[in-house]
Amino acid sequence: MAYKIVAQKDDTTVRSVRNSLLIAAAKARIWAEEGWDVSVTNGDGKKLDRAELDGLFAA
């Protein structure tokens, strides 16, 4: 399943597609930590919660 990442900051929008949820979550997490407004959607178009994505890294 493809995960779409959209990050926006100032006048810039960056889009990325990853097949791995873990890789998509890691990429989104890094961009968010750098001040980007990030959203991740799954192949069905459902927007994933930031808490749901962060939960993937909880050990």
Coordinates of C-alpha atoms in Angstrom, one line a residue, residues 2-56:
A2 CA 1.3 3.5 -0.8
Y3 CA 1.5 6.2 1.8
K4 CA 1.5 9.8 0.7
I5 CA 3.3 12.4 2.7
V6 CA 2.7 16.1 2.1
A7 CA 4.8 18.7 4.0
Q8 CA 4.2 22.4 3.9
K9 CA 6.4 25.2 5.2
D10 CA 6.1 28.9 4.2
D11 CA 5.6 28.8 0.4
T12 CA 7.0 25.4 -0.1
T13 CA 5.2 22.1 -0.5
V14 CA 7.0 18.7 -0.6
R15 CA 5.3 15.5 -1.6
S16 CA 6.6 12.0 -1.2
V17 CA 5.2 8.5 -1.6
R18 CA 6.5 5.4 0.3
N19 CA 5.4 1.8 0.3
S20 CA 6.4 1.3 3.9
L21 CA 4.3 2.9 6.7
L22 CA 7.4 2.9 9.0
I23 CA 9.5 4.8 6.4
A24 CA 6.6 7.2 5.7
A25 CA 6.2 7.8 9.5
A26 CA 9.9 8.4 10.0
K27 CA 10.1 10.8 7.1
A28 CA 7.0 12.7 8.4
R29 CA 8.4 12.7 11.9
I30 CA 11.7 14.3 10.8
W31 CA 9.9 17.0 8.7
A32 CA 7.6 17.8 11.6
E33 CA 10.5 18.2 14.0
E34 CA 12.0 20.6 11.5
G35 CA 8.9 22.8 11.6
W36 CA 7.0 21.5 8.6
D37 CA 3.2 21.0 8.7
V38 CA 3.0 17.3 7.7
S39 CA 0.1 15.0 6.8
V40 CA 0.3 11.3 5.9
T41 CA -2.5 9.5 4.1
N42 CA -2.8 5.8 3.3
G43 CA -3.8 4.2 -0.1
D44 CA -7.5 4.7 0.7
G45 CA -7.0 8.4 1.3
K46 CA -7.5 8.1 5.1
K47 CA -5.4 10.7 7.0
L48 CA -3.3 9.1 9.7
D49 CA -3.0 10.7 13.2
R50 CA 0.3 12.0 14.3
A51 CA -0.1 10.0 17.6
E52 CA -0.8 6.8 15.5
L53 CA 2.5 7.4 13.6
D54 CA 4.5 8.3 16.7
G55 CA 3.2 5.1 18.3
L56 CA 5.1 3.1 15.7

